Short mmCIF file of C-alpha atoms in Angstrom, two decimals:
data_model
loop_
_atom_site.label_atom_id
_atom_site.label_comp_id
_atom_site.label_asym_id
_atom_site.label_seq_id
_atom_site.Cartn_x
_atom_site.Cartn_y
_atom_site.Cartn_z
CA UNK A 230 4.61 -14.93 0.40
CA UNK A 231 1.02 -15.04 -0.94
CA UNK A 232 -2.13 -12.78 -0.15
CA UNK A 233 -1.30 -8.64 0.53
CA UNK A 234 1.73 -7.16 1.94
CA UNK A 235 2.70 -4.43 3.63
CA UNK A 236 5.17 -3.07 5.28
CA UNK A 237 6.46 -1.52 7.22
CA UNK A 238 4.15 -3.05 10.29
CA UNK A 239 4.95 -0.38 12.66
CA UNK A 240 6.23 3.39 11.77
CA UNK A 241 6.58 6.74 13.99
CA UNK A 242 8.12 9.45 12.23
CA UNK A 243 8.53 13.64 12.97
CA UNK A 244 6.36 15.94 11.33
CA UNK A 245 9.63 16.75 9.38
CA UNK A 246 10.68 13.56 8.51
CA UNK A 247 9.09 11.82 4.18
CA UNK A 248 8.54 8.10 4.57
CA UNK A 249 7.87 5.76 2.51
CA UNK A 250 4.61 2.47 2.74
CA UNK A 251 4.96 0.16 0.83
CA UNK A 252 1.98 -2.62 -0.63
CA UNK A 253 2.32 -5.84 -2.66
CA UNK A 254 -0.19 -8.09 -3.87
CA UNK A 255 0.95 -11.28 -5.21
CA UNK A 256 -2.80 -12.17 -6.27
CA UNK A 257 -2.34 -10.92 -10.00
CA UNK A 258 -5.23 -8.18 -8.95
CA UNK A 259 -5.84 -5.82 -11.68
CA UNK A 260 -7.38 -2.72 -8.53
CA UNK A 261 -5.75 -1.52 -5.88
CA UNK A 262 -6.88 0.74 -2.89
CA UNK A 263 -5.50 2.58 0.44
CA UNK A 264 -7.54 3.24 3.31
CA UNK A 265 -7.02 4.54 6.40
CA UNK A 266 -8.73 3.64 9.31
CA UNK A 267 -8.80 6.13 13.07
CA UNK A 268 -9.99 4.65 15.54
CA UNK A 269 -12.87 6.95 15.92
CA UNK A 270 -13.96 6.85 12.36
CA UNK A 271 -14.95 4.17 9.62
CA UNK A 272 -12.49 3.02 7.02
CA UNK A 273 -11.59 5.89 5.31
CA UNK A 274 -11.31 5.15 1.11
CA UNK A 275 -7.92 7.55 0.07
CA UNK A 276 -6.79 6.49 -3.26
CA UNK A 277 -7.84 3.50 -5.58
CA UNK A 278 -5.66 2.68 -8.77
CA UNK A 279 -7.56 0.40 -12.16
CA UNK A 280 -4.21 -0.98 -14.24
CA UNK A 281 -1.67 1.71 -12.09
CA UNK A 282 -4.27 3.77 -13.65
CA UNK A 283 -5.54 6.36 -10.33
CA UNK A 284 -9.17 6.72 -10.42
CA UNK A 285 -10.17 7.70 -6.92
CA UNK A 286 -8.68 10.74 -4.63
CA UNK A 287 -11.00 11.43 -2.03
CA UNK A 288 -9.97 14.71 -1.50
CA UNK A 289 -6.58 13.50 0.84
CA UNK A 290 -3.33 16.17 1.66
CA UNK A 291 -1.01 16.58 -0.45
CA UNK A 292 1.10 15.82 1.68
CA UNK A 293 -0.05 11.65 1.36
CA UNK A 294 0.93 11.23 -2.61
CA UNK A 295 0.44 7.85 -4.07
CA UNK A 296 2.47 6.03 -6.54
CA UNK A 297 1.30 2.96 -8.11
CA UNK A 298 4.57 1.53 -10.42
CA UNK A 299 3.22 -1.85 -11.70
CA UNK A 300 -0.42 -3.70 -11.08
CA UNK A 301 1.23 -5.68 -7.89
CA UNK A 302 2.82 -2.80 -5.98
CA UNK A 303 1.63 0.58 -4.54
CA UNK A 304 3.49 3.15 -2.61
CA UNK A 305 1.96 5.79 -0.33
CA UNK A 306 4.44 8.33 0.11
CA UNK A 307 4.64 10.97 3.33
CA UNK A 308 5.68 14.10 3.50
CA UNK A 309 5.61 17.03 7.09
CA UNK A 310 2.64 15.26 8.19
CA UNK A 311 0.23 16.56 10.93
CA UNK A 312 -0.18 14.58 14.79
CA UNK A 313 -3.96 13.99 13.06
CA UNK A 314 -2.74 12.04 10.34
CA UNK A 315 -1.49 8.77 13.01
CA UNK A 316 -3.96 6.03 11.68
CA UNK A 317 -3.47 1.98 10.63
CA UNK A 318 -3.10 2.60 6.77
CA UNK A 319 -4.69 -0.85 5.36
CA UNK A 320 -4.04 -1.58 1.51
CA UNK A 321 -6.59 -3.75 -0.94
CA UNK A 322 -6.41 -5.38 -3.66
CA UNK A 323 -9.59 -6.62 -5.93
CA UNK A 324 -9.47 -8.59 -8.86
CA UNK A 325 -11.27 -6.02 -11.47
CA UNK A 326 -12.82 -2.33 -10.57
CA UNK A 327 -15.76 -4.03 -9.33
CA UNK A 328 -18.35 -3.50 -7.33
CA UNK A 329 -19.34 -7.32 -6.74
CA UNK A 330 -15.34 -7.74 -6.33
CA UNK A 331 -13.91 -9.19 -2.89
CA UNK A 332 -10.99 -6.85 -1.67
CA UNK A 333 -8.26 -8.63 -0.35
CA UNK A 334 -6.24 -6.48 2.53
CA UNK A 335 -2.80 -6.22 3.75
CA UNK A 336 -2.29 -6.20 7.74
CA UNK A 337 -1.35 -2.45 7.18
CA UNK A 338 1.31 -0.32 9.15
CA UNK A 339 0.61 1.45 12.61
CA UNK A 340 1.88 4.74 12.27
CA UNK A 341 2.33 7.22 14.63
CA UNK A 342 2.95 10.81 13.85
CA UNK A 343 4.86 12.54 16.46
CA UNK B 147 -23.51 11.35 10.40
CA UNK B 148 -22.15 8.27 9.10
CA UNK B 149 -23.04 7.20 5.50
CA UNK B 150 -24.01 3.61 6.78
CA UNK B 151 -24.51 2.99 10.86
CA UNK B 152 -23.55 0.18 12.68
CA UNK B 153 -25.40 -1.04 16.36
CA UNK B 154 -24.17 -1.46 18.23
CA UNK B 155 -20.45 0.04 18.23
CA UNK B 156 -19.68 -2.37 21.30
CA UNK B 157 -20.84 -5.44 22.72
CA UNK B 158 -19.69 -7.93 25.43
CA UNK B 159 -21.17 -11.36 25.60
CA UNK B 160 -19.86 -14.84 27.29
CA UNK B 161 -19.86 -18.00 25.23
CA UNK B 162 -22.92 -19.69 24.19
CA UNK B 163 -24.70 -16.21 23.69
CA UNK B 164 -26.47 -15.58 20.03
CA UNK B 165 -26.29 -11.90 18.93
CA UNK B 166 -27.40 -9.79 16.78
CA UNK B 167 -25.22 -6.59 14.45
CA UNK B 168 -27.27 -4.67 12.72
CA UNK B 169 -26.28 -1.59 9.78
CA UNK B 170 -28.42 0.51 8.42
CA UNK B 171 -28.90 3.74 5.54
CA UNK B 172 -30.79 5.55 4.02
CA UNK B 173 -28.88 4.95 1.44
CA UNK B 174 -30.12 1.84 -1.98
CA UNK B 175 -26.88 -0.22 -1.70
CA UNK B 176 -26.46 -2.19 -5.04
CA UNK B 177 -24.64 -4.72 -2.63
CA UNK B 178 -23.04 -5.12 1.67
CA UNK B 179 -20.35 -6.50 1.97
CA UNK B 180 -19.48 -8.47 6.10
CA UNK B 181 -16.18 -7.93 7.50
CA UNK B 182 -14.42 -8.85 10.33
CA UNK B 183 -10.85 -7.62 11.31
CA UNK B 184 -8.95 -9.37 13.53
CA UNK B 185 -5.82 -7.14 16.39
CA UNK B 186 -3.20 -6.75 13.88
CA UNK B 187 -4.42 -7.46 11.34
CA UNK B 188 -6.37 -6.10 8.26
CA UNK B 189 -10.40 -7.35 6.84
CA UNK B 190 -11.51 -9.74 5.75
CA UNK B 191 -14.93 -10.53 3.95
CA UNK B 192 -17.61 -13.15 5.56
CA UNK B 193 -19.92 -12.45 2.70
CA UNK B 194 -21.49 -10.92 0.10
CA UNK B 195 -25.35 -9.61 -0.11
CA UNK B 196 -26.89 -8.56 -3.74
CA UNK B 197 -30.58 -9.49 -3.61
CA UNK B 198 -33.05 -7.64 -1.45
CA UNK B 199 -34.46 -10.15 1.08
CA UNK B 200 -31.25 -12.38 0.45
CA UNK B 201 -30.34 -14.54 3.42
CA UNK B 202 -27.29 -16.22 3.48
CA UNK B 203 -25.36 -18.94 5.96
CA UNK B 204 -21.64 -19.16 6.60
CA UNK B 205 -21.59 -22.01 9.39
CA UNK B 206 -23.35 -20.04 12.94
CA UNK B 207 -23.81 -16.69 11.07
CA UNK B 208 -26.72 -15.67 8.78
CA UNK B 209 -26.22 -12.97 6.89
CA UNK B 210 -29.57 -10.91 5.58
CA UNK B 211 -30.11 -7.99 2.72
CA UNK B 212 -33.20 -5.75 3.62
CA UNK B 213 -36.16 -6.18 1.20
CA UNK B 214 -35.23 -2.64 0.07
CA UNK B 215 -31.07 -2.87 0.29
CA UNK B 216 -30.72 -0.09 2.37
CA UNK B 217 -30.08 -2.46 5.93
CA UNK B 218 -28.37 -5.76 6.84
CA UNK B 219 -27.72 -8.00 9.61
CA UNK B 220 -25.14 -9.94 10.93
CA UNK B 221 -26.67 -12.83 13.54
CA UNK B 222 -24.15 -15.11 15.30
CA UNK B 223 -25.47 -18.25 16.86
CA UNK B 224 -23.59 -19.58 19.89
CA UNK B 225 -21.30 -17.37 19.68
CA UNK B 226 -17.41 -18.29 20.64
CA UNK B 227 -13.79 -17.17 21.41
CA UNK B 228 -12.79 -17.58 18.23
CA UNK B 229 -15.40 -14.77 17.33
CA UNK B 230 -14.28 -12.16 18.54
CA UNK B 231 -12.88 -9.48 16.43
CA UNK B 232 -14.57 -5.94 13.98
CA UNK B 233 -17.54 -6.78 12.63
CA UNK B 234 -17.39 -3.89 9.01
CA UNK B 235 -20.22 -3.85 7.14
CA UNK B 236 -19.59 -1.89 4.02
CA UNK B 237 -21.96 -1.02 0.93
CA UNK B 238 -21.69 -0.69 -2.85
CA UNK B 239 -22.85 1.96 -4.57
CA UNK B 240 -25.21 2.07 -7.41
CA UNK B 241 -24.20 5.87 -8.15
CA UNK B 242 -20.10 4.85 -7.20
CA UNK B 243 -17.91 4.20 -10.64
CA UNK B 244 -16.02 1.12 -9.51
CA UNK B 245 -15.36 -1.04 -6.14
CA UNK B 246 -15.91 2.17 -4.06
CA UNK B 247 -17.21 0.67 -0.96
CA UNK B 248 -18.50 2.87 2.37
CA UNK B 249 -17.65 1.32 5.10
CA UNK B 250 -19.73 1.44 8.45
CA UNK B 251 -18.21 2.49 11.94
CA UNK B 252 -17.94 -1.34 13.15
CA UNK B 253 -19.30 -2.94 15.80
CA UNK B 254 -16.91 -4.48 18.00
CA UNK B 255 -17.26 -8.05 19.62
CA UNK B 256 -16.45 -9.43 22.11
CA UNK B 257 -17.06 -13.40 23.12
CA UNK B 258 -15.71 -13.90 27.03
CA UNK B 259 -15.21 -18.28 27.33
#
């Protein structure tokens, strides 16, 4: 495996379910990100981790809970979501947390909340 | 209102035509990146510009960063069906800590054969 991988690619869940999204990067990067991409909004940054420590939380509802157990893995735990949370969730990584660094994106998880 | 405004939002052209996509803001950015996203995939970086007035070329794609570092443009010459996709600009703000990018709303381009 190379690059940034995400599983599952598609997820349908009810509002009372608990599920987790997984991201893995094989690039040796130190920073990882979660983004939300909705049909009618720009890409929204949700969480940023650098060396496994969270450095940014953009006012994301507590029903989204990130976890970064090591620099290669990032999880997004989902609980009691709302239909408006349906979107494409993208994971990205970069070498360092520097503004000029390229971010490498995974293919995303298409989430549908019923 | 969006911090980064992209225009047009949608563009459908014939193969061989030229086009320009714009990315505008009232804020000054330390860097500006352009990404292309294809269906079912994440965005892929095309270019990073960091100096006001900078012009970068990538084959048929020409990227320009405005002198005041508040705007950017992407020009495609002789568009091909393979250029079809969502084009995103993303700005890095001086006030932000780390690599916090602000994305524009995107321009969805379709090139018909």
